[in-house]
Tab-separated table of C-alpha atoms and ligand atoms in Angstrom:
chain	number	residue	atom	x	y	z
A	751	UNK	CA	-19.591	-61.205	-26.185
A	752	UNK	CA	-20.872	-62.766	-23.175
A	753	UNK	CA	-22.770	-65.353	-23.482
A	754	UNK	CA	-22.678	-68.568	-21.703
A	755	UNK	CA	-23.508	-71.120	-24.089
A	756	UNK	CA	-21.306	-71.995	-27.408
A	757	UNK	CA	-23.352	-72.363	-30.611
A	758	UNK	CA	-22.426	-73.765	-33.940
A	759	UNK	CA	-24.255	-74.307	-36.712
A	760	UNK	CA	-25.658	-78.184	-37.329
A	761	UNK	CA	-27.781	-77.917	-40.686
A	762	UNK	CA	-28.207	-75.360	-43.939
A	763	UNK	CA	-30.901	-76.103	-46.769
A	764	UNK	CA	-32.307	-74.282	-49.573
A	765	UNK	CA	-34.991	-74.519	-51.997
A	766	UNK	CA	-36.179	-72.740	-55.414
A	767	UNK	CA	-39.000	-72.376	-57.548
A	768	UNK	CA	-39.292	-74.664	-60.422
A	769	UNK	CA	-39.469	-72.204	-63.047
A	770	UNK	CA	-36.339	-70.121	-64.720
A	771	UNK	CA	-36.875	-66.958	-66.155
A	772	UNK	CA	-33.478	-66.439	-68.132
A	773	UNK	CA	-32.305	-63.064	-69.562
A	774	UNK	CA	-33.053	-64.120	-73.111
A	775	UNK	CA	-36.530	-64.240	-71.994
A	776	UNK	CA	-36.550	-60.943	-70.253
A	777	UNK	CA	-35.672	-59.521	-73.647
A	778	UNK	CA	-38.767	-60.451	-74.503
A	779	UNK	CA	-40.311	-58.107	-71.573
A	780	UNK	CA	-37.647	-55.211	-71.470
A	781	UNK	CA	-35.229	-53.302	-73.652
A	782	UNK	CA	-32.470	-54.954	-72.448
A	783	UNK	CA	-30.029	-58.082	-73.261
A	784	UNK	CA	-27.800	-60.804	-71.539
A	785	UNK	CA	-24.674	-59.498	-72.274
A	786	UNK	CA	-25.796	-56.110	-70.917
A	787	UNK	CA	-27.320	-58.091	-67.461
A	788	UNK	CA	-24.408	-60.339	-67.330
A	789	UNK	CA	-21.774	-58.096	-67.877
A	790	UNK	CA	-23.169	-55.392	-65.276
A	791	UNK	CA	-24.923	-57.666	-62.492
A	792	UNK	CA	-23.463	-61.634	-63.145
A	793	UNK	CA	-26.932	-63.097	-63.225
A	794	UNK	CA	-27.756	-65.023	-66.098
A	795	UNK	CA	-31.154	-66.659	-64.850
A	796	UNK	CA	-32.968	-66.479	-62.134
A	797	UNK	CA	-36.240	-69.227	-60.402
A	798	UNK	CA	-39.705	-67.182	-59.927
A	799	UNK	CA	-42.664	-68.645	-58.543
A	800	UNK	CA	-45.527	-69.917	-60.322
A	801	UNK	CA	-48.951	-70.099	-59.851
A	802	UNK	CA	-49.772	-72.242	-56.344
A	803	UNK	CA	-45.809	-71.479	-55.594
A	804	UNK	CA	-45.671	-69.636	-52.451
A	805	UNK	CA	-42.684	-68.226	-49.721
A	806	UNK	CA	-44.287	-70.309	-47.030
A	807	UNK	CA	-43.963	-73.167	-48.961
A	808	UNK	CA	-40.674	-72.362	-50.140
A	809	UNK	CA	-39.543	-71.571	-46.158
A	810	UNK	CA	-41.059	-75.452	-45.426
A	811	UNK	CA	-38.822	-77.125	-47.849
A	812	UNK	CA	-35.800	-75.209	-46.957
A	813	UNK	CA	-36.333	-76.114	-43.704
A	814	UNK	CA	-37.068	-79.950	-44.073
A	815	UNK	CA	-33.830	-79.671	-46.474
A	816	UNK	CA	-31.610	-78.271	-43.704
A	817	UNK	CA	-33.284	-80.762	-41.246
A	818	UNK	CA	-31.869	-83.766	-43.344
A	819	UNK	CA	-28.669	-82.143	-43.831
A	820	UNK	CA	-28.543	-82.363	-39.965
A	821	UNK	CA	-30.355	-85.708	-39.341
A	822	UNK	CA	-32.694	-83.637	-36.865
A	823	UNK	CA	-35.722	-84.368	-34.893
A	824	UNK	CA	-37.998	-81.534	-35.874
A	825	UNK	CA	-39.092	-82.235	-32.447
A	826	UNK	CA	-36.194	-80.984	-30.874
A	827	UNK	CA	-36.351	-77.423	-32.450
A	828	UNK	CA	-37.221	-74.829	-29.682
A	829	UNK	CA	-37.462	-71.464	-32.060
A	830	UNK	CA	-38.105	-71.021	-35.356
A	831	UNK	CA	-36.811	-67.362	-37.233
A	832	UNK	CA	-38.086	-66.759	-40.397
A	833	UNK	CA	-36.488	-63.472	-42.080
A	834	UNK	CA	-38.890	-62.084	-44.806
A	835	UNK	CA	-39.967	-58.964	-46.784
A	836	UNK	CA	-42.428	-60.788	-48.466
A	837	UNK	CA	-44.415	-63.295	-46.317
A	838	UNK	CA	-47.856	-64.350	-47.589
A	839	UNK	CA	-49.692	-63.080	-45.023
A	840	UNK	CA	-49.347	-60.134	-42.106
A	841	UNK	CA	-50.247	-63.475	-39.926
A	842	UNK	CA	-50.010	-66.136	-39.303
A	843	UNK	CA	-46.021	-65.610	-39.732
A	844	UNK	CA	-44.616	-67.530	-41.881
A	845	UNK	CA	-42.602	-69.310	-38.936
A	846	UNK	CA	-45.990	-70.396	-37.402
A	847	UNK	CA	-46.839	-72.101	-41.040
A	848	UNK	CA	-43.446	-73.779	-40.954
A	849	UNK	CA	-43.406	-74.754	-37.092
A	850	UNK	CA	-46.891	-76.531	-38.204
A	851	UNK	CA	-45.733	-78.332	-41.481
A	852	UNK	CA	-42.291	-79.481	-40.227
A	853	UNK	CA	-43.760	-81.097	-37.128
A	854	UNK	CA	-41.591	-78.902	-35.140
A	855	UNK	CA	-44.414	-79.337	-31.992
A	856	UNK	CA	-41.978	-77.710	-29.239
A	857	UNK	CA	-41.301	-74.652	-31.009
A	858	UNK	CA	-41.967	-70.902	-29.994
A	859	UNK	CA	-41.586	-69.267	-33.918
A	860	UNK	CA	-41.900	-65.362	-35.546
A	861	UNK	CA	-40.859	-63.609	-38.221
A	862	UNK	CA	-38.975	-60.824	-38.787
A	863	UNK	CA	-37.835	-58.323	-41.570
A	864	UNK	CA	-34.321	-56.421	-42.261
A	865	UNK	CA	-34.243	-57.343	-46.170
A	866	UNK	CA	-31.969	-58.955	-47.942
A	867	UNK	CA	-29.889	-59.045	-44.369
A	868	UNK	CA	-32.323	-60.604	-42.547
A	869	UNK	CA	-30.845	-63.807	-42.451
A	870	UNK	CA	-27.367	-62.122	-40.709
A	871	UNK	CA	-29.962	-60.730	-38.081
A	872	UNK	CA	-31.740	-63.931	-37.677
A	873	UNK	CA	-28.363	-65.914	-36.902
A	874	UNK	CA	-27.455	-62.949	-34.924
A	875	UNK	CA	-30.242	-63.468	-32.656
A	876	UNK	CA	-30.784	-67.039	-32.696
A	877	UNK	CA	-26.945	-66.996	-31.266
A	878	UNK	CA	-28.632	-64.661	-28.711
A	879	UNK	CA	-31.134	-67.340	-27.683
A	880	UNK	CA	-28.582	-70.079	-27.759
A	881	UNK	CA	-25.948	-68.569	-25.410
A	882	UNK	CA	-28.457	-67.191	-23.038
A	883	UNK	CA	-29.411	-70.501	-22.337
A	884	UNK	CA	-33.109	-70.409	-23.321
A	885	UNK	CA	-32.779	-72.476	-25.786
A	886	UNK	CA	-31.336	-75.293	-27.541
A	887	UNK	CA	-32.159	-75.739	-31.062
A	888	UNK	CA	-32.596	-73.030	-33.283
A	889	UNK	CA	-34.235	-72.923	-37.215
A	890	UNK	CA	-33.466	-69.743	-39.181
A	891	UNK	CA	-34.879	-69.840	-42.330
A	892	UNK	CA	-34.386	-66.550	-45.051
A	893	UNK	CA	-36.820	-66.470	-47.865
A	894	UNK	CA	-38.198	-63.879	-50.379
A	895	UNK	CA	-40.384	-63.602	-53.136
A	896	UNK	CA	-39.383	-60.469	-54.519
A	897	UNK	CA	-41.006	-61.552	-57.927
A	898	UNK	CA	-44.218	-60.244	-56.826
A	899	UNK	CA	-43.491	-56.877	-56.036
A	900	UNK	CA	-41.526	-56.343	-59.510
A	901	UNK	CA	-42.319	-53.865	-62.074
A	902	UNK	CA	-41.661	-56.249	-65.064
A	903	UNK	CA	-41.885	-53.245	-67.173
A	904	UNK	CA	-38.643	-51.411	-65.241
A	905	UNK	CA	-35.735	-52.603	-66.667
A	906	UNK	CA	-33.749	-51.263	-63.668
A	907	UNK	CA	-35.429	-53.514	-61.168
A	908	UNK	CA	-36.313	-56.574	-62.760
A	909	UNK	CA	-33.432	-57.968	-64.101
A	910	UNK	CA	-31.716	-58.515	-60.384
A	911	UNK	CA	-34.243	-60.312	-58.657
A	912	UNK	CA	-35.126	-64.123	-58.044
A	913	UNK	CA	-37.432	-65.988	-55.839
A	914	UNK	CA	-36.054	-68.644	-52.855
A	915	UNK	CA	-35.425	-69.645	-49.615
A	916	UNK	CA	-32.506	-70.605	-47.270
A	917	UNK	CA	-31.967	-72.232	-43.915
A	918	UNK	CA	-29.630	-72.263	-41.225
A	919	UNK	CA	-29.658	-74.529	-38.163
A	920	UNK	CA	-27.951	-73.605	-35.100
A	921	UNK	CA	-26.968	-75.989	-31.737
A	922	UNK	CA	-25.989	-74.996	-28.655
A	923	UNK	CA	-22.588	-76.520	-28.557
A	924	UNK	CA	-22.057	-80.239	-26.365
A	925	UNK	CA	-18.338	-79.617	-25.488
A	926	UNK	CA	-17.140	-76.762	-23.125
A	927	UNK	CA	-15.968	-73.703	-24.594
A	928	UNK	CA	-16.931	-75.003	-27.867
A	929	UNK	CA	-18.141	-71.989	-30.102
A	930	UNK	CA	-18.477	-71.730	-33.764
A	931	UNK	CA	-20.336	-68.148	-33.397
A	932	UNK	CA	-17.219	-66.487	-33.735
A	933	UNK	CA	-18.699	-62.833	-33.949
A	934	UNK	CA	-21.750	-61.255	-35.606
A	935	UNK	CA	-22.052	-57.708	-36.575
A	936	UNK	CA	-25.796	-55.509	-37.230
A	937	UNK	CA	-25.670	-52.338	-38.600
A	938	UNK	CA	-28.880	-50.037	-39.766
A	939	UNK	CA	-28.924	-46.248	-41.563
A	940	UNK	CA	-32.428	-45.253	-41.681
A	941	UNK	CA	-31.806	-42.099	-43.318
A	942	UNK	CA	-31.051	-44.539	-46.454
A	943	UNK	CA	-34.527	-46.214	-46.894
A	944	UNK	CA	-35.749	-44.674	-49.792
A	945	UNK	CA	-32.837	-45.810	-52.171
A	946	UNK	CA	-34.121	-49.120	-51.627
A	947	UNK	CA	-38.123	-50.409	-51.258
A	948	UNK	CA	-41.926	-50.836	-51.493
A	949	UNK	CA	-43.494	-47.860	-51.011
A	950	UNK	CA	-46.804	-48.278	-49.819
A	951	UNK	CA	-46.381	-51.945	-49.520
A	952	UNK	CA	-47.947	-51.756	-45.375
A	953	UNK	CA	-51.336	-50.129	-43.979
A	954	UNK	CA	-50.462	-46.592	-44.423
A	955	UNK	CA	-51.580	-46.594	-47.968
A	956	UNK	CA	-54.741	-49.184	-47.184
A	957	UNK	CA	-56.649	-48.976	-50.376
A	958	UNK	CA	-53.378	-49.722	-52.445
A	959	UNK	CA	-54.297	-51.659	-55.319
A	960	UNK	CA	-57.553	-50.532	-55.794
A	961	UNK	CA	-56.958	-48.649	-58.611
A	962	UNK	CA	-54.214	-49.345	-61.724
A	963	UNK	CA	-52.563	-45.929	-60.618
A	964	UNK	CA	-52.468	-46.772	-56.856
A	965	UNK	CA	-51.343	-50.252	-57.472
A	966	UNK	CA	-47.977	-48.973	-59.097
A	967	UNK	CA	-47.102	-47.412	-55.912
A	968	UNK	CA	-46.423	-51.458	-54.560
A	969	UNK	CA	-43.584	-52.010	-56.912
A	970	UNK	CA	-39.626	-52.219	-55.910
A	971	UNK	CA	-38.140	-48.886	-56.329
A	972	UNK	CA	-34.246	-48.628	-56.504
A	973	UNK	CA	-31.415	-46.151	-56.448
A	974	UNK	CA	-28.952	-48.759	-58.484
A	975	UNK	CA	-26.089	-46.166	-58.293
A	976	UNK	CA	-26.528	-45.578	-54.746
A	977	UNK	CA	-27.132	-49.044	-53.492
A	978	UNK	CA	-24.431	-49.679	-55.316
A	979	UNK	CA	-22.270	-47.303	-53.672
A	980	UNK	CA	-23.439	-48.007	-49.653
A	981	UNK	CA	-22.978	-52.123	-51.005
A	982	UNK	CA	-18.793	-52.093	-51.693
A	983	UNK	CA	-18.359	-50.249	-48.617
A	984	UNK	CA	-20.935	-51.837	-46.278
A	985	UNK	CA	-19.214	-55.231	-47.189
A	986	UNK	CA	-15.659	-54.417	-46.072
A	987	UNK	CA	-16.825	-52.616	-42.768
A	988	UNK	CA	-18.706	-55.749	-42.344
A	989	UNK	CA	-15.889	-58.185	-42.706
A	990	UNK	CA	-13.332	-55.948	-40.611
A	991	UNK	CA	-15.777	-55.048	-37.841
A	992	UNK	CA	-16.324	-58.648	-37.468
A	993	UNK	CA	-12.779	-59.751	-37.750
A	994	UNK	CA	-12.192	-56.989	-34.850
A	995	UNK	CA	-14.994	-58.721	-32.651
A	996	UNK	CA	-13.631	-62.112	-33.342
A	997	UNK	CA	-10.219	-61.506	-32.074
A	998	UNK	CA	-8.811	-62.648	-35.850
A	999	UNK	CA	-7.640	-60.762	-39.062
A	1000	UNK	CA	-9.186	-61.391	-42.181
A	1001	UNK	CA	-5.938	-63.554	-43.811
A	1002	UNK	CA	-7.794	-65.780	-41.040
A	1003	UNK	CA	-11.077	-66.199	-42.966
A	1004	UNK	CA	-11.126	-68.939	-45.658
A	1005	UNK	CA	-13.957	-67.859	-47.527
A	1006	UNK	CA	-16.208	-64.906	-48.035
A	1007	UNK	CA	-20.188	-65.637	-48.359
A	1008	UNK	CA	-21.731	-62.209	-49.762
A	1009	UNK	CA	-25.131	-61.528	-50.304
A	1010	UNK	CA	-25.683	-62.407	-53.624
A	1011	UNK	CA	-26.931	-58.652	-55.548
A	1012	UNK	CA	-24.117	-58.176	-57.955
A	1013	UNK	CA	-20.727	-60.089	-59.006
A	1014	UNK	CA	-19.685	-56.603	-59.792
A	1015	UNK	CA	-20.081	-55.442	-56.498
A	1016	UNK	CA	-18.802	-59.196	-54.654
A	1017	UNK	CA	-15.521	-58.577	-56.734
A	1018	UNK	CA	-14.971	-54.801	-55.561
A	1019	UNK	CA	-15.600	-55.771	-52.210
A	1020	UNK	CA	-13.516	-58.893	-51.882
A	1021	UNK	CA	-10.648	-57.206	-53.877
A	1022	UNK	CA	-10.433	-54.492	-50.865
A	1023	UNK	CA	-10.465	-57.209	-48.613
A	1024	UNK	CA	-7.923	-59.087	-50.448
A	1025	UNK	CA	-9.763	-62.214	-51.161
A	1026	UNK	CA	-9.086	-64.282	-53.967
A	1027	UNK	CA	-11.216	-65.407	-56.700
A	1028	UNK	CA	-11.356	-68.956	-54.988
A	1029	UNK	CA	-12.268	-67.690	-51.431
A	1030	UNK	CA	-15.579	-66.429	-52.954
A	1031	UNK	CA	-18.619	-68.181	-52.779
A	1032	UNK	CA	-21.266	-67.134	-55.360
A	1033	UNK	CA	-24.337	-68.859	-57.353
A	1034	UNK	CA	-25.698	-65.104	-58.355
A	1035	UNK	CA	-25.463	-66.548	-61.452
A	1036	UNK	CA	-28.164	-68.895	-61.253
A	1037	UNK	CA	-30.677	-67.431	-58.866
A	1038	UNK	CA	-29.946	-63.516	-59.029
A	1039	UNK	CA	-30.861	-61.636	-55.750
A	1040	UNK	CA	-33.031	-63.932	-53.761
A	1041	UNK	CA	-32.817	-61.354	-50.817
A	1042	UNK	CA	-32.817	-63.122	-47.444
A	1043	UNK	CA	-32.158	-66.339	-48.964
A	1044	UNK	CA	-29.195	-65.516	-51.314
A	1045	UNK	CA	-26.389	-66.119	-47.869
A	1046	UNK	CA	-27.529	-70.082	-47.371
A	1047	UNK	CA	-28.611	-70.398	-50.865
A	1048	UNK	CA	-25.115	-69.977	-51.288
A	1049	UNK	CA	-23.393	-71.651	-48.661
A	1050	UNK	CA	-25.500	-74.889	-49.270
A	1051	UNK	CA	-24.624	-74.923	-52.859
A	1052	UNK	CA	-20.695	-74.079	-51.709
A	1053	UNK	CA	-20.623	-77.300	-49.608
A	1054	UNK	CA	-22.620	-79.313	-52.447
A	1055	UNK	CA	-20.308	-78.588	-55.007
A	1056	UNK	CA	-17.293	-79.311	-52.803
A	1057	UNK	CA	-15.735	-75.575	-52.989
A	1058	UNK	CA	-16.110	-75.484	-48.899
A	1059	UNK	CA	-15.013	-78.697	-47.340
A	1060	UNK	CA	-15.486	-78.714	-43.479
A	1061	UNK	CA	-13.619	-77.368	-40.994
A	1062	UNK	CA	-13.851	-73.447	-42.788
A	1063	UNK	CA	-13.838	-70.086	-41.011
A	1064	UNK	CA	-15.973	-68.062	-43.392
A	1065	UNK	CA	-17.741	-64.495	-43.159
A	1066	UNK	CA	-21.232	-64.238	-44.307
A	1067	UNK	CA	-21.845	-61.024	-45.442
A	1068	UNK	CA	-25.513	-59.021	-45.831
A	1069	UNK	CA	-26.591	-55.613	-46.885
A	1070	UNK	CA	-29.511	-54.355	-48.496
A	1071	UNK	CA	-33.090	-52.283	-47.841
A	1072	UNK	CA	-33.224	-50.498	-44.739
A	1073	UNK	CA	-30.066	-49.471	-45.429
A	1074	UNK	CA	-28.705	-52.606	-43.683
A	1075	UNK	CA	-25.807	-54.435	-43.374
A	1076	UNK	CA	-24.538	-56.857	-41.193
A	1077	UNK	CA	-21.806	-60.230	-40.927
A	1078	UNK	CA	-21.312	-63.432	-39.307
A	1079	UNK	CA	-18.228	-65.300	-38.598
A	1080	UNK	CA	-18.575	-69.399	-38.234
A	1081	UNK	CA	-16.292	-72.044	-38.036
A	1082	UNK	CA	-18.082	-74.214	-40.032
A	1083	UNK	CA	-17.785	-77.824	-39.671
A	1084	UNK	CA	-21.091	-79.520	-40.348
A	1085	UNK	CA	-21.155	-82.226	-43.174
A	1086	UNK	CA	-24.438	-83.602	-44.700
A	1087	UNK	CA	-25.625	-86.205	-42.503
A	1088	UNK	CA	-27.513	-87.797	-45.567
A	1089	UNK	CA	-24.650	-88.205	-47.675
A	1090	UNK	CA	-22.206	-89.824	-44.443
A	1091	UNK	CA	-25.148	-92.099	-44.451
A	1092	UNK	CA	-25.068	-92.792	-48.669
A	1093	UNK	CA	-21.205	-93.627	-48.568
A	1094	UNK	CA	-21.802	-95.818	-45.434
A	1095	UNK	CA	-24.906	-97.713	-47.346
A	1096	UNK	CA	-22.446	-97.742	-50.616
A	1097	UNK	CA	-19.327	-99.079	-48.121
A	1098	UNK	CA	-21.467	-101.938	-46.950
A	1099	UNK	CA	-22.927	-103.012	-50.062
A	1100	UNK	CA	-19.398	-103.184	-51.850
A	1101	UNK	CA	-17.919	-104.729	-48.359
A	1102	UNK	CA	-21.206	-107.263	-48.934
A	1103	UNK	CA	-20.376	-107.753	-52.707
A	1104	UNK	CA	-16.980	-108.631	-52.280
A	1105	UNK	CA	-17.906	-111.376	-49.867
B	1605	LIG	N1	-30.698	-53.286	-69.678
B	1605	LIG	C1	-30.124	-52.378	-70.475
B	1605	LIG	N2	-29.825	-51.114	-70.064
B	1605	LIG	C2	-30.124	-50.809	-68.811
B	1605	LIG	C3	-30.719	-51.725	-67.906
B	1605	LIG	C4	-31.013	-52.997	-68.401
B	1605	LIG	N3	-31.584	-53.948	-67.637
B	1605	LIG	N4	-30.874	-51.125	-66.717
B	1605	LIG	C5	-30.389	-49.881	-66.838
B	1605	LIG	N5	-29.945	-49.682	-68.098
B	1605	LIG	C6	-29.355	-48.495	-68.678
B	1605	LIG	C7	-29.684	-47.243	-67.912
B	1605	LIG	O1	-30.959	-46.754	-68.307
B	1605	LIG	C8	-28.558	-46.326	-68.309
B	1605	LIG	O2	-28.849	-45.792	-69.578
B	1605	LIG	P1	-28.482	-44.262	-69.911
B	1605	LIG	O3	-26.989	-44.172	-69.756
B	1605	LIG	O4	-28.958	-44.117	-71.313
B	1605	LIG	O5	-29.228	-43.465	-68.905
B	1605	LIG	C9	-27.376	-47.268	-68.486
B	1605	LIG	O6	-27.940	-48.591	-68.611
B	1605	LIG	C10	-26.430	-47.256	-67.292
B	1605	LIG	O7	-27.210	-47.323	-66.130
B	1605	LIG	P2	-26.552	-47.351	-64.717
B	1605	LIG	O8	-27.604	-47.317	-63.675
B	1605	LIG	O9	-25.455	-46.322	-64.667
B	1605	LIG	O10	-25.869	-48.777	-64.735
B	1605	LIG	P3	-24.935	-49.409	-63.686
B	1605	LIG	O11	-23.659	-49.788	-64.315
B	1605	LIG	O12	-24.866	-48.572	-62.442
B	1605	LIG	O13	-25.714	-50.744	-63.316
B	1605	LIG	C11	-27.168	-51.699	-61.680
B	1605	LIG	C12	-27.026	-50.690	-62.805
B	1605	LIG	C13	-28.589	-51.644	-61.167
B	1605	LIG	C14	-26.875	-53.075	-62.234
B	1605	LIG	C15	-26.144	-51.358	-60.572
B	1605	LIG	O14	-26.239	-49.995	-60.231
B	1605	LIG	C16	-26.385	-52.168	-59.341
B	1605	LIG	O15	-26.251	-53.367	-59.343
B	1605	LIG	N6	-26.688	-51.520	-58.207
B	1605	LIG	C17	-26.933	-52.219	-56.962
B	1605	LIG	C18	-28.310	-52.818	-57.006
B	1605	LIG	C19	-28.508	-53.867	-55.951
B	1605	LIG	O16	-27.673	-54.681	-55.725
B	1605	LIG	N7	-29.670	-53.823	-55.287
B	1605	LIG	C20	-30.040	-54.750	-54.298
B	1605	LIG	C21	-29.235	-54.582	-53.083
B	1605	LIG	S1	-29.731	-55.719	-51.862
């Protein structure tokens, strides 16, 4: 790759709905049960929004969460990426709303859409912006609100899915030759679209909704065997592709950050790759498939819970609608700025205690 500028990445942040919709209470809606959704997909609850909950504000408190994980001026944030299949609105983008809420009053900001890899595409470009040179600070922010576009009545669909956002903040690097962008990797198969999406969700079916009948044509459709299929191999070509670009093999990565769809799947994939059961981050668990927000969702609970400890090489991995699939390589050394400033605070009052 030849760009001039090193980036690495400064900040990550995520944020949830308040309300959990567990599997018990989907047996309520569907003929289904937890063992059933835990033993085949891992998920045992996942957030959905609630009334007055929406993915813009979702996207803002990501973002103001990765922001104090950095101990950024929102002033000094010259682009903002949102990746979304589900923004509130055509426009404004959801990166304008954010730009405005987060005080961010130098930033140029737009969305953009590849699914639940959107957020691999976002860092992919926002490392394109970095090492041209055009700009310095860069906010990429994944969130989805799948919940909406559910068919709580199709017990193939609405098991998987959870609302939530995720953010990533990315620096062009201070020190020469500094990079922690080690490779990225975007891959699309168009002729794979209709195992995966929202038919009729855009203006070629304009009156959608109008009636009950033309309304069911907005809901999620899936191919679960298929997707399921493309996902364990899209992961490992992901991973090796990458590791190819980045000069390294994968015995090299530390840990492996998949998009979080199905343990099931996570485990096939990181068997072919050889990854142990420690080198895998997941929290599918606990949120399901939040989409574009599932990759920092899970690296920001990774670093929280003290399973990634600074300096790491780990692969983010996406896939999903499109077909897509794509990977990042980082180095990742950024610790939470708040909590360096907590242990100081706690340092000086014992130092002051003892005194
Ligand atoms: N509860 C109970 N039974 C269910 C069910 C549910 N929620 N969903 C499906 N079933 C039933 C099916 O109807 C089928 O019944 P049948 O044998 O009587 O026809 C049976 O379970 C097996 O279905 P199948 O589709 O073969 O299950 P599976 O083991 O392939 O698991 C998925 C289904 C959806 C969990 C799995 O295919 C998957 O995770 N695919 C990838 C989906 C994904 O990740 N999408 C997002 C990508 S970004």
């Amino acid at each position: 790759m030849n760009l001039q500028v090193g980036a690495k990445l400064i900040g990550v942040g995520k944020a949830v709905p308040r309300s959990v919709v567990t599997n018990a209470d989907l047996e309520g809606l569907v003929d289904t049960s937890d063992e059933w959704i835990t033993t085949r997909t891992g998920i045992r609850q996942r957030h959905v929004v609630s009334e007055g909950e929406t993915a813009t504000g979702l996207a803002i408190e990501a973002a103001k969460d990765a922001i104090g994980f950095a101990a950024l001026d929102p002033a000094k944030i010259d682009l903002i990426i949102v990746a979304t299949s589900t923004p509130d609105n055509l426009y404004p983008s959801t990166a304008c709303m954010v730009q405005a809420a987060i005080g961010a009053k130098q930033a140029a900001a737009f969305d953009m859409e590849a699914a639940c890899t959107g957020i691999i595409y976002a860092l992919a470009v926002g490392q394109q912006f970095i090492g041209s040179g055009t700009f310095k600070t860069v906010l990429m922010i994944g969130v989805d609100v799948h919940s909406r576009f559910l068919n709580w009545e199709d017990r193939n669909t609405c098991i998987l899915f959870g609302d939530g956002a995720g953010a990533f903040i990315m620096q062009a690097s201070q020190k020469e030759n500094e990079n922690d962008m080690l490779a990225t990797y975007l891959r699309a198969d168009g002729s794979g679209g209709h195992l995966l999406c929202i038919p009729n969700s855009g203006v070629h079916y304009p009156h959608v909704g109008t009636t009950p009948e033309k309304a069911t044509h907005r809901f999620l459709q899936m191919n679960g065997r298929a997707v399921y299929e493309f996902a364990i191999n899209a992961v490992p070509d992901a991973v090796k592709t990458a590791c190819a670009r980045a000069g390294i093999e994968v015995k090299d990565i530390d840990f492996l950050v998949p998009h979080q769809a199905n343990q099931r799947i996570i485990k096939a994939a990181a068997e072919r790759l050889g990854f142990s059961p420690k080198q895998i981050v997941s929290n599918l668990d606990q949120y399901g498939n939040t989409s574009a927000a599932s990759i920092p969702l899970a690296m920001a609970d990774a670093l929280m819970r003290k399973q990634i400890i600074p300096p790491a090489v780990c692969v983010l991995v996406g896939f999903g609608g499109g077909l897509t699939w794509g990977s990042a390589i980082i180095r990742w050394t950024a610790f939470d700025q708040r909590q360096i400033t907590q242990e100081n605070q706690n340092k000086e009052k014992t130092i002051g205690s003892t005194i």
